[in-house]
mmCIF file of C-alpha atoms in Angstrom:
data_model
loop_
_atom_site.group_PDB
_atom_site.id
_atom_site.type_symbol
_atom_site.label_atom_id
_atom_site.label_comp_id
_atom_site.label_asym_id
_atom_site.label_seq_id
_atom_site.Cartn_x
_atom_site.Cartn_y
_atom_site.Cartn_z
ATOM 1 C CA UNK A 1 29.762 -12.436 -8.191
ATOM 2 C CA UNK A 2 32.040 -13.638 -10.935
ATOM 3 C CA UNK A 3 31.859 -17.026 -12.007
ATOM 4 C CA UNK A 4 33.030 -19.363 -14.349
ATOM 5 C CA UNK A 5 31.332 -19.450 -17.190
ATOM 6 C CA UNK A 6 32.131 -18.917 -20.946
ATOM 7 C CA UNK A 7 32.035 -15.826 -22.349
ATOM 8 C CA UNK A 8 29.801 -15.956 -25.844
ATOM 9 C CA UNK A 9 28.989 -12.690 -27.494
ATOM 10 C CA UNK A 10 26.125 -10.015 -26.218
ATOM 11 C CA UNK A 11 24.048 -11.412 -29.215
ATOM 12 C CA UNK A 12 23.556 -15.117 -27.355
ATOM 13 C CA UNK A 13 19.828 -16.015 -27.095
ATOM 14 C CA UNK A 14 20.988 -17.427 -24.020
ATOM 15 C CA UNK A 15 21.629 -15.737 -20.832
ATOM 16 C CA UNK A 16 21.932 -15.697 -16.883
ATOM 17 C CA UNK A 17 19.428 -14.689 -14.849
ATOM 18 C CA UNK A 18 20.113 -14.768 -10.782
ATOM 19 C CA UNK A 19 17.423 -16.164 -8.615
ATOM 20 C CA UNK A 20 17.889 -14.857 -4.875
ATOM 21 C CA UNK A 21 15.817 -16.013 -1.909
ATOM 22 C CA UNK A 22 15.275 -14.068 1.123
ATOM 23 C CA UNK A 23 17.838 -16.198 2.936
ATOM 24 C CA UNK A 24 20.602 -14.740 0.907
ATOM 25 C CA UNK A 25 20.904 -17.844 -1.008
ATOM 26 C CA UNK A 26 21.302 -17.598 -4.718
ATOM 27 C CA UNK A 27 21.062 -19.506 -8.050
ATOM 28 C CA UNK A 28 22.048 -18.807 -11.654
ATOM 29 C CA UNK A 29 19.894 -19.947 -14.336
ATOM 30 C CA UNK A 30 21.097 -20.320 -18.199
ATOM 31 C CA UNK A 31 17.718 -19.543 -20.049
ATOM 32 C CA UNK A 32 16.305 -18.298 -23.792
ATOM 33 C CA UNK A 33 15.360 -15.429 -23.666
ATOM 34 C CA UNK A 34 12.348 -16.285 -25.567
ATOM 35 C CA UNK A 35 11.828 -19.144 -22.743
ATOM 36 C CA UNK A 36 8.497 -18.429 -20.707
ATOM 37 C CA UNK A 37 9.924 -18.073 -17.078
ATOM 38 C CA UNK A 38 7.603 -20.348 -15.882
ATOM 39 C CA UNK A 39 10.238 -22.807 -16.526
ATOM 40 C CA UNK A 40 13.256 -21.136 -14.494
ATOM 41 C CA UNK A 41 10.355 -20.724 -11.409
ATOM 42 C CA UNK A 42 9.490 -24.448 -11.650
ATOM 43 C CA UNK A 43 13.074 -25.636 -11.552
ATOM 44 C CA UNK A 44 13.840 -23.383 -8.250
ATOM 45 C CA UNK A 45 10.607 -24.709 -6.527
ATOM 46 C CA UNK A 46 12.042 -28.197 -7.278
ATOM 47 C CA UNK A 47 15.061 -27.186 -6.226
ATOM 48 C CA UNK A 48 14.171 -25.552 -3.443
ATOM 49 C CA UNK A 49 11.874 -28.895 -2.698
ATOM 50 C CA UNK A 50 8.346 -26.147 -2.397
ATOM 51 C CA UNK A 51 5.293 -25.945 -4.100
ATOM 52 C CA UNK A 52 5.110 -23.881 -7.191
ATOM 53 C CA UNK A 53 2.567 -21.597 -5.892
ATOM 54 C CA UNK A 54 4.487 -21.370 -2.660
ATOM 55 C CA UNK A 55 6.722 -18.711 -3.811
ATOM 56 C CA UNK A 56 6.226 -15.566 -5.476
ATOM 57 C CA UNK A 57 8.887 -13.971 -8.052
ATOM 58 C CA UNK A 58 9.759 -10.070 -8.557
ATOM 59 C CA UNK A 59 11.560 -8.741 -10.763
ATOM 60 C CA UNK A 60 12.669 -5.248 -10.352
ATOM 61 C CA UNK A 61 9.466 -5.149 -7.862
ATOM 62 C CA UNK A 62 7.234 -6.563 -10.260
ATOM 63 C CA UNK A 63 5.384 -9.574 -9.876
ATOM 64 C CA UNK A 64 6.451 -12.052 -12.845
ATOM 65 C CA UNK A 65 4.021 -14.476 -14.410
ATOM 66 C CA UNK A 66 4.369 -17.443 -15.375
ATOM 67 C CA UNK A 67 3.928 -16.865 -19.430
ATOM 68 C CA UNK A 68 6.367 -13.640 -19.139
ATOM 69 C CA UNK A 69 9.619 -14.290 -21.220
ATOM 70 C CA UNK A 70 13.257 -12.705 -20.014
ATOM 71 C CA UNK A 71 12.646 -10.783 -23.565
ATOM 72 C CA UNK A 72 9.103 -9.439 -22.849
ATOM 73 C CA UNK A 73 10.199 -7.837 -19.366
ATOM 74 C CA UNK A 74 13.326 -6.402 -20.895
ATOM 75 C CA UNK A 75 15.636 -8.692 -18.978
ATOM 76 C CA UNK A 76 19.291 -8.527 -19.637
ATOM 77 C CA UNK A 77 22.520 -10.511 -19.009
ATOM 78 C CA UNK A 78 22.868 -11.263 -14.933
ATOM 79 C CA UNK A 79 19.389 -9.893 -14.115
ATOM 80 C CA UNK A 80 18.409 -10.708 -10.778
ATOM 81 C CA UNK A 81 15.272 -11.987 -9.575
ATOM 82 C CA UNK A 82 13.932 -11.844 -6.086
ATOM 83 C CA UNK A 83 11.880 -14.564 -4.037
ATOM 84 C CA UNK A 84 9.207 -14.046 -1.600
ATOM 85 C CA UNK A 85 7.348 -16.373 0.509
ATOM 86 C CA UNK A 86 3.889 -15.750 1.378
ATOM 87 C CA UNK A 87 2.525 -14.143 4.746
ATOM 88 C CA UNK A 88 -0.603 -14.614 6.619
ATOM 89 C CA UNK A 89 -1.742 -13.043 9.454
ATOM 90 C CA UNK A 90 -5.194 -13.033 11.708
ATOM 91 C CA UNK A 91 -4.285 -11.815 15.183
ATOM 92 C CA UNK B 1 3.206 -27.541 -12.732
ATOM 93 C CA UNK B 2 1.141 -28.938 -10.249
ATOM 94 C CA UNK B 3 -2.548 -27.595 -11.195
ATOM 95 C CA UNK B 4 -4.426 -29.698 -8.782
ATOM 96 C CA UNK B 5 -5.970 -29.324 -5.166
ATOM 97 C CA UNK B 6 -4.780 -25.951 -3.331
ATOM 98 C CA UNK B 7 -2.571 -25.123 -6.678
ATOM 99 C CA UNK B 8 -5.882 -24.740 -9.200
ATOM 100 C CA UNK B 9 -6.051 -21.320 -10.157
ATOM 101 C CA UNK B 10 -9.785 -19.881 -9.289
ATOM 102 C CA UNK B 11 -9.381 -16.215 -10.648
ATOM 103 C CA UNK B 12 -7.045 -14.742 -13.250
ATOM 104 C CA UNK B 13 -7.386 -11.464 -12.238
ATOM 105 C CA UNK B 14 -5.119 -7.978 -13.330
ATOM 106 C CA UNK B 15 -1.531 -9.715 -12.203
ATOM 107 C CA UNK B 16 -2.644 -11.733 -9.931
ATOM 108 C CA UNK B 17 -3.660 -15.187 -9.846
ATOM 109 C CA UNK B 18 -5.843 -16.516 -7.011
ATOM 110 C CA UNK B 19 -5.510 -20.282 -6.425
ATOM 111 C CA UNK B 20 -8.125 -22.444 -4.239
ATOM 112 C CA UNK B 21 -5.370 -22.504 -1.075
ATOM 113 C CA UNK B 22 -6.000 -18.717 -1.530
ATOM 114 C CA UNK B 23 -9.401 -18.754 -1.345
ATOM 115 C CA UNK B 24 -9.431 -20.900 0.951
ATOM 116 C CA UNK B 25 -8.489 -18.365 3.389
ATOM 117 C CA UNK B 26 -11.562 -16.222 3.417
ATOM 118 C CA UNK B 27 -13.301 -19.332 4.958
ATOM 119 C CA UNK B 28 -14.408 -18.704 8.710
ATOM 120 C CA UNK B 29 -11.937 -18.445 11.328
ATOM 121 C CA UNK B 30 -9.153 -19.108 8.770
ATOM 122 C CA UNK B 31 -6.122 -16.354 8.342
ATOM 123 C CA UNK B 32 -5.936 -13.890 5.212
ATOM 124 C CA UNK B 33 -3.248 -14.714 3.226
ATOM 125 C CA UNK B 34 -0.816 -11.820 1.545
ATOM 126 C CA UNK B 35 -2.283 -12.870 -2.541
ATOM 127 C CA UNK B 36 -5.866 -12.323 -1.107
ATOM 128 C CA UNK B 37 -4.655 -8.553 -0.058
ATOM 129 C CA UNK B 38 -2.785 -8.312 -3.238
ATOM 130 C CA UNK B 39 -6.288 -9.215 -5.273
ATOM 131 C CA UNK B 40 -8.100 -6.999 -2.860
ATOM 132 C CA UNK B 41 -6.077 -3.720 -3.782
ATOM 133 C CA UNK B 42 -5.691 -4.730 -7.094
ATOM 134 C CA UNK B 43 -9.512 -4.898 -7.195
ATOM 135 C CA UNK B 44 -9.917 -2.011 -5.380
ATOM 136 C CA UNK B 45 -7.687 0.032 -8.433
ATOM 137 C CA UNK B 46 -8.888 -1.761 -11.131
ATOM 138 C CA UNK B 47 -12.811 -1.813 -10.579
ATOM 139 C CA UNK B 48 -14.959 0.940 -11.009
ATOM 140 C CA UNK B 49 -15.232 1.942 -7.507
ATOM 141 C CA UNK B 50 -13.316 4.749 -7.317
ATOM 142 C CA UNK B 51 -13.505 7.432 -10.135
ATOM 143 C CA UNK B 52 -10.762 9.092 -9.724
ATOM 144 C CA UNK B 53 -7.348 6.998 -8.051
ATOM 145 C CA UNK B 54 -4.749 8.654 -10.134
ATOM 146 C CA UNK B 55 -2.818 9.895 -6.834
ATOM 147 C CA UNK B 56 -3.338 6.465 -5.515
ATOM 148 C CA UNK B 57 -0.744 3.719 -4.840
ATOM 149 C CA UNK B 58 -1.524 0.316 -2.944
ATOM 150 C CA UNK B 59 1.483 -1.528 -2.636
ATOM 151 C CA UNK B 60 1.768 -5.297 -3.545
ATOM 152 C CA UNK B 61 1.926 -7.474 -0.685
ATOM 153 C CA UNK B 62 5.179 -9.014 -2.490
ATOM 154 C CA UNK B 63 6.675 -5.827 -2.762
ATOM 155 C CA UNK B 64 6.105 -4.814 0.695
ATOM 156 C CA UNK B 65 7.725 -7.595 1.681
ATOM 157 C CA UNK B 66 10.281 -7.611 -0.306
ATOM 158 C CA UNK B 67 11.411 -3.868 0.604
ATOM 159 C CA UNK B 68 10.719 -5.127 4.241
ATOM 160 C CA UNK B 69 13.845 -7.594 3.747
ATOM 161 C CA UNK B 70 15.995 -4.868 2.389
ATOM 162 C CA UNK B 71 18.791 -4.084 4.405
ATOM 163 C CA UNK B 72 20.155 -1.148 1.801
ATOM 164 C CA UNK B 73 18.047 1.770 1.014
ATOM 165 C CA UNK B 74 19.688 1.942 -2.652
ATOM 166 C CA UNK B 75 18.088 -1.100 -3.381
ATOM 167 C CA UNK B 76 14.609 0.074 -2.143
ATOM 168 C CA UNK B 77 14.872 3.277 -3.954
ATOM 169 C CA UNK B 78 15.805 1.005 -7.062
ATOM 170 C CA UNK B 79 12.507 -1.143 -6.450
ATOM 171 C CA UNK B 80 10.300 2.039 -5.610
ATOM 172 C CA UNK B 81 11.879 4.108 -7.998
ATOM 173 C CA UNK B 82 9.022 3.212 -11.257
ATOM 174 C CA UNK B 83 6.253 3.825 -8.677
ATOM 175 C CA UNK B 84 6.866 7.494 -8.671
ATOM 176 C CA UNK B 85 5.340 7.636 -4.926
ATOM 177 C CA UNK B 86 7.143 11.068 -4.195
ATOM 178 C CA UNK B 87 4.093 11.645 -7.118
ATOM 179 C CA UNK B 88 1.235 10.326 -4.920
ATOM 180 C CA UNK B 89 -1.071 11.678 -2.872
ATOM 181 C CA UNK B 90 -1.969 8.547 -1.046
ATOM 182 C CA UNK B 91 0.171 5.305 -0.493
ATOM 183 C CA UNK B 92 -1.125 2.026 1.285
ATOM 184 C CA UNK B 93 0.862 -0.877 2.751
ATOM 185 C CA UNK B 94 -0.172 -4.178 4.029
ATOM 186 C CA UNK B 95 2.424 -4.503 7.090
ATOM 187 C CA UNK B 96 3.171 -8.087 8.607
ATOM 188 C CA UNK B 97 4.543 -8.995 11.269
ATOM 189 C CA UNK B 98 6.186 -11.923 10.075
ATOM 190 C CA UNK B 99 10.312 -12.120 11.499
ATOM 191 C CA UNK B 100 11.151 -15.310 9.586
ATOM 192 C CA UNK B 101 11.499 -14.168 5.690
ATOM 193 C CA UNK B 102 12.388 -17.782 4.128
ATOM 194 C CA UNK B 103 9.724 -19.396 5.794
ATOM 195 C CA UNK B 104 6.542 -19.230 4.027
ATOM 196 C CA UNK B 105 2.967 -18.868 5.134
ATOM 197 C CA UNK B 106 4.916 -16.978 7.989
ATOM 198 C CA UNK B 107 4.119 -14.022 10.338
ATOM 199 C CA UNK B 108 0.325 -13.377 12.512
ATOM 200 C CA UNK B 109 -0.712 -10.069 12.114
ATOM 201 C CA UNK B 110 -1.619 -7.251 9.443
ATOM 202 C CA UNK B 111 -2.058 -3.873 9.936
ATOM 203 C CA UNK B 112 -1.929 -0.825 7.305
ATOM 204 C CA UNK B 113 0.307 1.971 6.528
ATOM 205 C CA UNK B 114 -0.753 4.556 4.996
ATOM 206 C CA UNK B 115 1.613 7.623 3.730
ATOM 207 C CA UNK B 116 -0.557 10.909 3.022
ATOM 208 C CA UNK B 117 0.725 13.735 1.283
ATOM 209 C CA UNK B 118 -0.438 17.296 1.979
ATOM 210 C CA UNK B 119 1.007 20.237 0.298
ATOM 211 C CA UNK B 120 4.425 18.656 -0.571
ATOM 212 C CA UNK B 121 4.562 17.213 3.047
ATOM 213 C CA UNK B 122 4.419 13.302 3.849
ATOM 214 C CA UNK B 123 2.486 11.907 7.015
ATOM 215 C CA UNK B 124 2.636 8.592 8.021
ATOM 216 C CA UNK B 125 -0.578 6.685 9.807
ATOM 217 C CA UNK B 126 -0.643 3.216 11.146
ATOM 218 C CA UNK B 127 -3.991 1.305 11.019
ATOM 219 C CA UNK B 128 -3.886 -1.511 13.617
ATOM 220 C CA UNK B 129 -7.056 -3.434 14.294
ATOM 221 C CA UNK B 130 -5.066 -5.162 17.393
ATOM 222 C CA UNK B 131 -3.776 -2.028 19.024
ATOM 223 C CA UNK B 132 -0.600 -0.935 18.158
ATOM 224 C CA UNK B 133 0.728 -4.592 18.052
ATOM 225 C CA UNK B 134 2.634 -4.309 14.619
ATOM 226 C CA UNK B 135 4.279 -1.045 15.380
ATOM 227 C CA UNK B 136 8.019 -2.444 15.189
ATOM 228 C CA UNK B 137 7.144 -3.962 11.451
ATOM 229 C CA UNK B 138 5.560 -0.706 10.546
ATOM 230 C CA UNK B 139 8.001 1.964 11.632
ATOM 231 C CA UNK B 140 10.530 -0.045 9.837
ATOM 232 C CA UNK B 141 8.860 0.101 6.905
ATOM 233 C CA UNK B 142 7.673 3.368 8.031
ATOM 234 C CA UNK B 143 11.545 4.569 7.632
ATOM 235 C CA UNK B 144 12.188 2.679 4.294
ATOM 236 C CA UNK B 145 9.363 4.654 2.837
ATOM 237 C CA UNK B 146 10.216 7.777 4.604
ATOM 238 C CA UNK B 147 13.699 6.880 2.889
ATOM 239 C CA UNK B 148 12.832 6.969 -0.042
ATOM 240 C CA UNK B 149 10.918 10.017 -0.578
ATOM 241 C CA UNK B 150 13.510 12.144 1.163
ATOM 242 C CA UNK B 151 10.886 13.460 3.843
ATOM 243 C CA UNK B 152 8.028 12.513 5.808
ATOM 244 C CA UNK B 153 6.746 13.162 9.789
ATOM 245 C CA UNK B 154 6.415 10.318 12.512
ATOM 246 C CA UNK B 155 4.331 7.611 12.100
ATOM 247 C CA UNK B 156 1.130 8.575 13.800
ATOM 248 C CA UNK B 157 -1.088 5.386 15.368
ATOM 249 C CA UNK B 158 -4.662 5.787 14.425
ATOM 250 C CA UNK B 159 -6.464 4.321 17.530
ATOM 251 C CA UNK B 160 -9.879 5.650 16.656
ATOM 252 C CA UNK B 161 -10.301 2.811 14.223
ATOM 253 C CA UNK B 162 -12.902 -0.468 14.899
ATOM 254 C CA UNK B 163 -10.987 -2.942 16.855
ATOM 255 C CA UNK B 164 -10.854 -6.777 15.797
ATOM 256 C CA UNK B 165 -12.997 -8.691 18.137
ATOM 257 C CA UNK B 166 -11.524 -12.056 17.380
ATOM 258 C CA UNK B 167 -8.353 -13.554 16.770
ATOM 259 C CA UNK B 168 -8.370 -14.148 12.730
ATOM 260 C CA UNK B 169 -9.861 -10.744 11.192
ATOM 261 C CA UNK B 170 -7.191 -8.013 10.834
ATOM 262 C CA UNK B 171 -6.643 -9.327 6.980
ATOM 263 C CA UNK B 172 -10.248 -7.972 6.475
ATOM 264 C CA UNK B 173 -9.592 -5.109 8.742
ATOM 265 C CA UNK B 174 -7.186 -3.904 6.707
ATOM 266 C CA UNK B 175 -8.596 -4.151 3.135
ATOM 267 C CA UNK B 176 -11.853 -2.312 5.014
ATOM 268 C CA UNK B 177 -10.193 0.599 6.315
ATOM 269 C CA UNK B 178 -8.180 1.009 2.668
ATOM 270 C CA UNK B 179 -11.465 1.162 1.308
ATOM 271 C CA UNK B 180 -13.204 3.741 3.679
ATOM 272 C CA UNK B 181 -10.392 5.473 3.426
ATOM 273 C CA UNK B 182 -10.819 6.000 -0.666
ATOM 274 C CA UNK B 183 -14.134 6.324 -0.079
ATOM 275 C CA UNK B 184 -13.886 9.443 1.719
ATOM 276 C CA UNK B 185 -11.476 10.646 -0.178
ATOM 277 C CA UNK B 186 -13.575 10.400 -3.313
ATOM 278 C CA UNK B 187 -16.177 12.529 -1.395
ATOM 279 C CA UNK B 188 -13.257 14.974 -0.904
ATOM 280 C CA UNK B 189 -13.661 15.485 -5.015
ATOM 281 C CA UNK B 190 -16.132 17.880 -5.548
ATOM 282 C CA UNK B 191 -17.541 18.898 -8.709
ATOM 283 C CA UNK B 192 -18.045 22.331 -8.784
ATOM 284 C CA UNK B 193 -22.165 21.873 -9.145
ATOM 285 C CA UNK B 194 -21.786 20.882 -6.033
ATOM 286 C CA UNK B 195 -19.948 23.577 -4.216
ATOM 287 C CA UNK B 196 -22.440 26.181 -2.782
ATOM 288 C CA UNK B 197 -21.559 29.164 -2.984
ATOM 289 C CA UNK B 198 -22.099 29.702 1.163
ATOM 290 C CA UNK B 199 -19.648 27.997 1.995
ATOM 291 C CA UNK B 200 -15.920 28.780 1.939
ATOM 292 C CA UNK B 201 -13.519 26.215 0.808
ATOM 293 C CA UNK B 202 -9.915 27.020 1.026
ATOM 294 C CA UNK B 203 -8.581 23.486 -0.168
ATOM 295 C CA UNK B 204 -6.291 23.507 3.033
ATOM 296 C CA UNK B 205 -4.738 26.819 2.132
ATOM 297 C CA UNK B 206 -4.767 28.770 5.313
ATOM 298 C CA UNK B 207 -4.102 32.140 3.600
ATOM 299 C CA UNK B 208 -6.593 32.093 1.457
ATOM 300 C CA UNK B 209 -8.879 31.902 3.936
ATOM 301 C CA UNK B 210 -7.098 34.983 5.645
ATOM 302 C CA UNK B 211 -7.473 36.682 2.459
ATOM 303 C CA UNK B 212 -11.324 35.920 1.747
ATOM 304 C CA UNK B 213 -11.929 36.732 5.739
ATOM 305 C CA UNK B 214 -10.080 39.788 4.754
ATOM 306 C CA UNK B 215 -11.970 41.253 2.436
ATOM 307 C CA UNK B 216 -14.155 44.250 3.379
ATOM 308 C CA UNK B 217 -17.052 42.417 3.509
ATOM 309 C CA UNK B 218 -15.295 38.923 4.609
ATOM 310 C CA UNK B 219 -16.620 36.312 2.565
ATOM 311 C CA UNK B 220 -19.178 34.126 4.325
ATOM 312 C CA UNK B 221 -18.173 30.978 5.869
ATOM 313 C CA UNK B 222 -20.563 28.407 8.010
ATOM 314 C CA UNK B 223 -20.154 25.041 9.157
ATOM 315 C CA UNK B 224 -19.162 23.549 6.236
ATOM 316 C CA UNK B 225 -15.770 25.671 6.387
ATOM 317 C CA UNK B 226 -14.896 23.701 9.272
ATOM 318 C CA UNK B 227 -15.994 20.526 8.128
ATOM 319 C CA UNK B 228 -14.098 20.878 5.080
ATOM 320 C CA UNK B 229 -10.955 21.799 6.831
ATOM 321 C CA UNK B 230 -11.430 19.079 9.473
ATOM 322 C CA UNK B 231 -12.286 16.362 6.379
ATOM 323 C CA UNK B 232 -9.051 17.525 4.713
ATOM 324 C CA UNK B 233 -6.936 17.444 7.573
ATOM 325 C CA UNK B 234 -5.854 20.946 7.582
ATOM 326 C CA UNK B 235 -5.523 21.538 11.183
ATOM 327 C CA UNK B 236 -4.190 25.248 11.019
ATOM 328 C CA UNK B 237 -7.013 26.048 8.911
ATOM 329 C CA UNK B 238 -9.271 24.916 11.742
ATOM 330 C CA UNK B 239 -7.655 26.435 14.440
ATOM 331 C CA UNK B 240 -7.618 30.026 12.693
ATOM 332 C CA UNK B 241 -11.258 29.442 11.490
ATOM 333 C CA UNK B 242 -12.648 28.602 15.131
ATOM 334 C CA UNK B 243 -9.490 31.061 16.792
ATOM 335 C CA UNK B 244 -11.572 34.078 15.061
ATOM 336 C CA UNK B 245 -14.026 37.240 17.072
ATOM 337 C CA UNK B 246 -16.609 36.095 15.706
ATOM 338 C CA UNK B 247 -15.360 32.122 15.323
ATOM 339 C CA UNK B 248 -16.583 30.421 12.200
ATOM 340 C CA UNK B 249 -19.388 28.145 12.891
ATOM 341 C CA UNK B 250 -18.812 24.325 13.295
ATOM 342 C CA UNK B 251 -19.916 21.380 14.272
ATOM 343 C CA UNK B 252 -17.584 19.625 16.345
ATOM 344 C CA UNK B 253 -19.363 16.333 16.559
ATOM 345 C CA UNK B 254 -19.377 16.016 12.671
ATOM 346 C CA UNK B 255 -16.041 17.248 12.445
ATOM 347 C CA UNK B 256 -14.375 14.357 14.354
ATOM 348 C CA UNK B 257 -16.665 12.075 12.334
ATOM 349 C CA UNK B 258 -14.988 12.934 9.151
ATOM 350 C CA UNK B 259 -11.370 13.361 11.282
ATOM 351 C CA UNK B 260 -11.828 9.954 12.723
ATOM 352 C CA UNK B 261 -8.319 8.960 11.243
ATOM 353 C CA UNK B 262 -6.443 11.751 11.551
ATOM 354 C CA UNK B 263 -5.361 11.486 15.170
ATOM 355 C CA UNK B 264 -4.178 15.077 15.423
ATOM 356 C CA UNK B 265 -6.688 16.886 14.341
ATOM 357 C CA UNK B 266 -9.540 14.420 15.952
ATOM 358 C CA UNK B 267 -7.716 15.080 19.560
ATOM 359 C CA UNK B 268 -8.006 19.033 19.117
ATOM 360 C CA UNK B 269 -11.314 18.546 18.052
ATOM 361 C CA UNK B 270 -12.479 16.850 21.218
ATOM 362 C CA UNK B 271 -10.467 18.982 23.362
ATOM 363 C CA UNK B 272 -12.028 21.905 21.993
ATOM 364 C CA UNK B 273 -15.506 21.399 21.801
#
């Protein structure tokens, strides 16, 4: 989705990363990439008015933790990362 | 971060982290929530329980879910695509039943899928402690998975499984039969000590067993042949061995022991014996 934003060059520390919940709703985040994601996840759970540990964050499939940095998983430049809710089940 | 109550992390374990809410759901009566199955086949991997899991994949909860809520098979192939399942020889999948993806804690039942390969071929077998109760959830993910690696039968329901007998278990139902399941198959590893030379082991390839039989003398087979055969899953094997003048020997009651979930084979053992 194209948005307005200013364009800095490809060697910015900062970028945008697109969180997307499972109701099709979306948020862009501006973050370091040096910037442990735990910080991105906290501010959607406050957003989102949920627990932290209510949600669980994928990127590319794979479960992100809460010390992983957009550098360390290789993130780049409009990246999008998935939210899931938890399941239970008994019966 | 809130760190406190439910939210304290109990176990740091592989990429997963287990907080007390988790935990919590173990406790008597209570429901098994998706993390605890995550930990549980992340265990299962990780320990050394199993020697030999290379051909192994058990899916992330998260990731189930996630491909669940896909409504484009590009982006499941995308998500897959690292996992190298086509690769696999085995592939597990909590299902849930849950219809309401933004809602958490959501959804009441879990069952397993599990995808077997044999020779190049993918067959799908549901795992349902309840019946068949989550079949819609697991044919759809049935199809995603079929999808993706471009081939695959029907999904067969395994009824010859333990039913629940309450109305909170099939969480622990699930992580159970997972387990039996790669505990059989590691007994399906022989070393070769342990093959006797007696019995005849074609590894599932009927012509090989055409050619041994064919040999002037025929190579000896005995109960084992059919065990083997039955244990693997290779129904044509079975059917040829027991179709011959003189049939090979069996044992049909120990047979559909090791065939329990393999509801082909298991139903032409019982109908023949």
């Amino acid at each position: 989705m194209a948005e307005q934003k200013e364009e800095k060059p490809a060697s910015t520390e900062h970028f945008s990363i697109k969180v997307k919940g499972q109701d099709g709703d979306e948020i862009v985040f501006k973050i370091k990439k040096t910037t442990p994601l735990k910080k991105l996840m906290n501010a959607y759970c406050n957003r989102q008015d949920v627990r932290f540990d209510a949600l669980v964050f994928l990127y590319d499939g794979n479960r992100i933790q809460p010390d992983d940095t957009p550098d360390a998983l290789g993130m780049e430049d409009n990246d999008e990362i998935d939210v899931m809710v938890h399941q239970v089940g008994g019966h | 971060m809130e760190e406190s109550g439910d939210s304290r992390v109990v176990l740091d374990y592989g990429d997963i982290l287990l907080r007390r809410g988790d935990v919590l759901s173990l406790m008597e009566g209570e429901w098994l929530n998706d993390q605890v199955i995550s930990f549980y086949f992340e265990y299962l991997k990780t320990s050394s329980k199993f020697s030999n899991l290379l051909g192994v994949e058990l899916l992330h909860t998260s990731l189930v879910h996630l491909i669940s809520c896909m409504p484009d098979q590009d982006q499941v192939d995308m998500i897959l695509e690292p996992l190298a399942l086509a690769q696999k020889d085995l592939v597990f999948a909590a299902v849930n039943d849950s219809e309401d993806t933004s809602q958490p804690d959501s959804g009441s039942h879990w069952s397993l899928l599990v995808c077997e390969r044999t020779r190049g071929a993918f067959s799908f077998y549901h795992f349902d402690s309840m019946g068949d109760s989550n079949r819609a959830p697991a044919l759809a993910l049935a199809a995603k998975l079929r999808g993706h690696l471009g081939s695959g039968g029907s999904l067969e329901s395994v009824s010859e499984i333990p039913r629940q007998t309450n109305c909170h278990d099939c969480g622990v139902y699930v992580l159970a039969v997972a387990e039996a399941i790669l505990k059989e198959r590691e007994g399906t590893h022989d070393d070769p000590e342990s093959m006797s030379e007696v019995s005849l082991d074609c590894r599932g390839h009927l012509h090989v067993l055409q050619w041994a039989r064919s040999q002037g003398p025929p190579c000896d087979w005995n109960e084992e042949t059919c065990w083997k055969a039955a244990r693997g899953g290779h129904l044509d094997v079975l059917q040829w061995a027991r179709s011959q003048d003189p049939s090979c020997p069996w044992n049909p009651k120990e047979c559909k022991e090791v065939a329990m979930w393999r509801p082909g084979i298991f139903r032409w053992i019982q109908n023949n014996s």
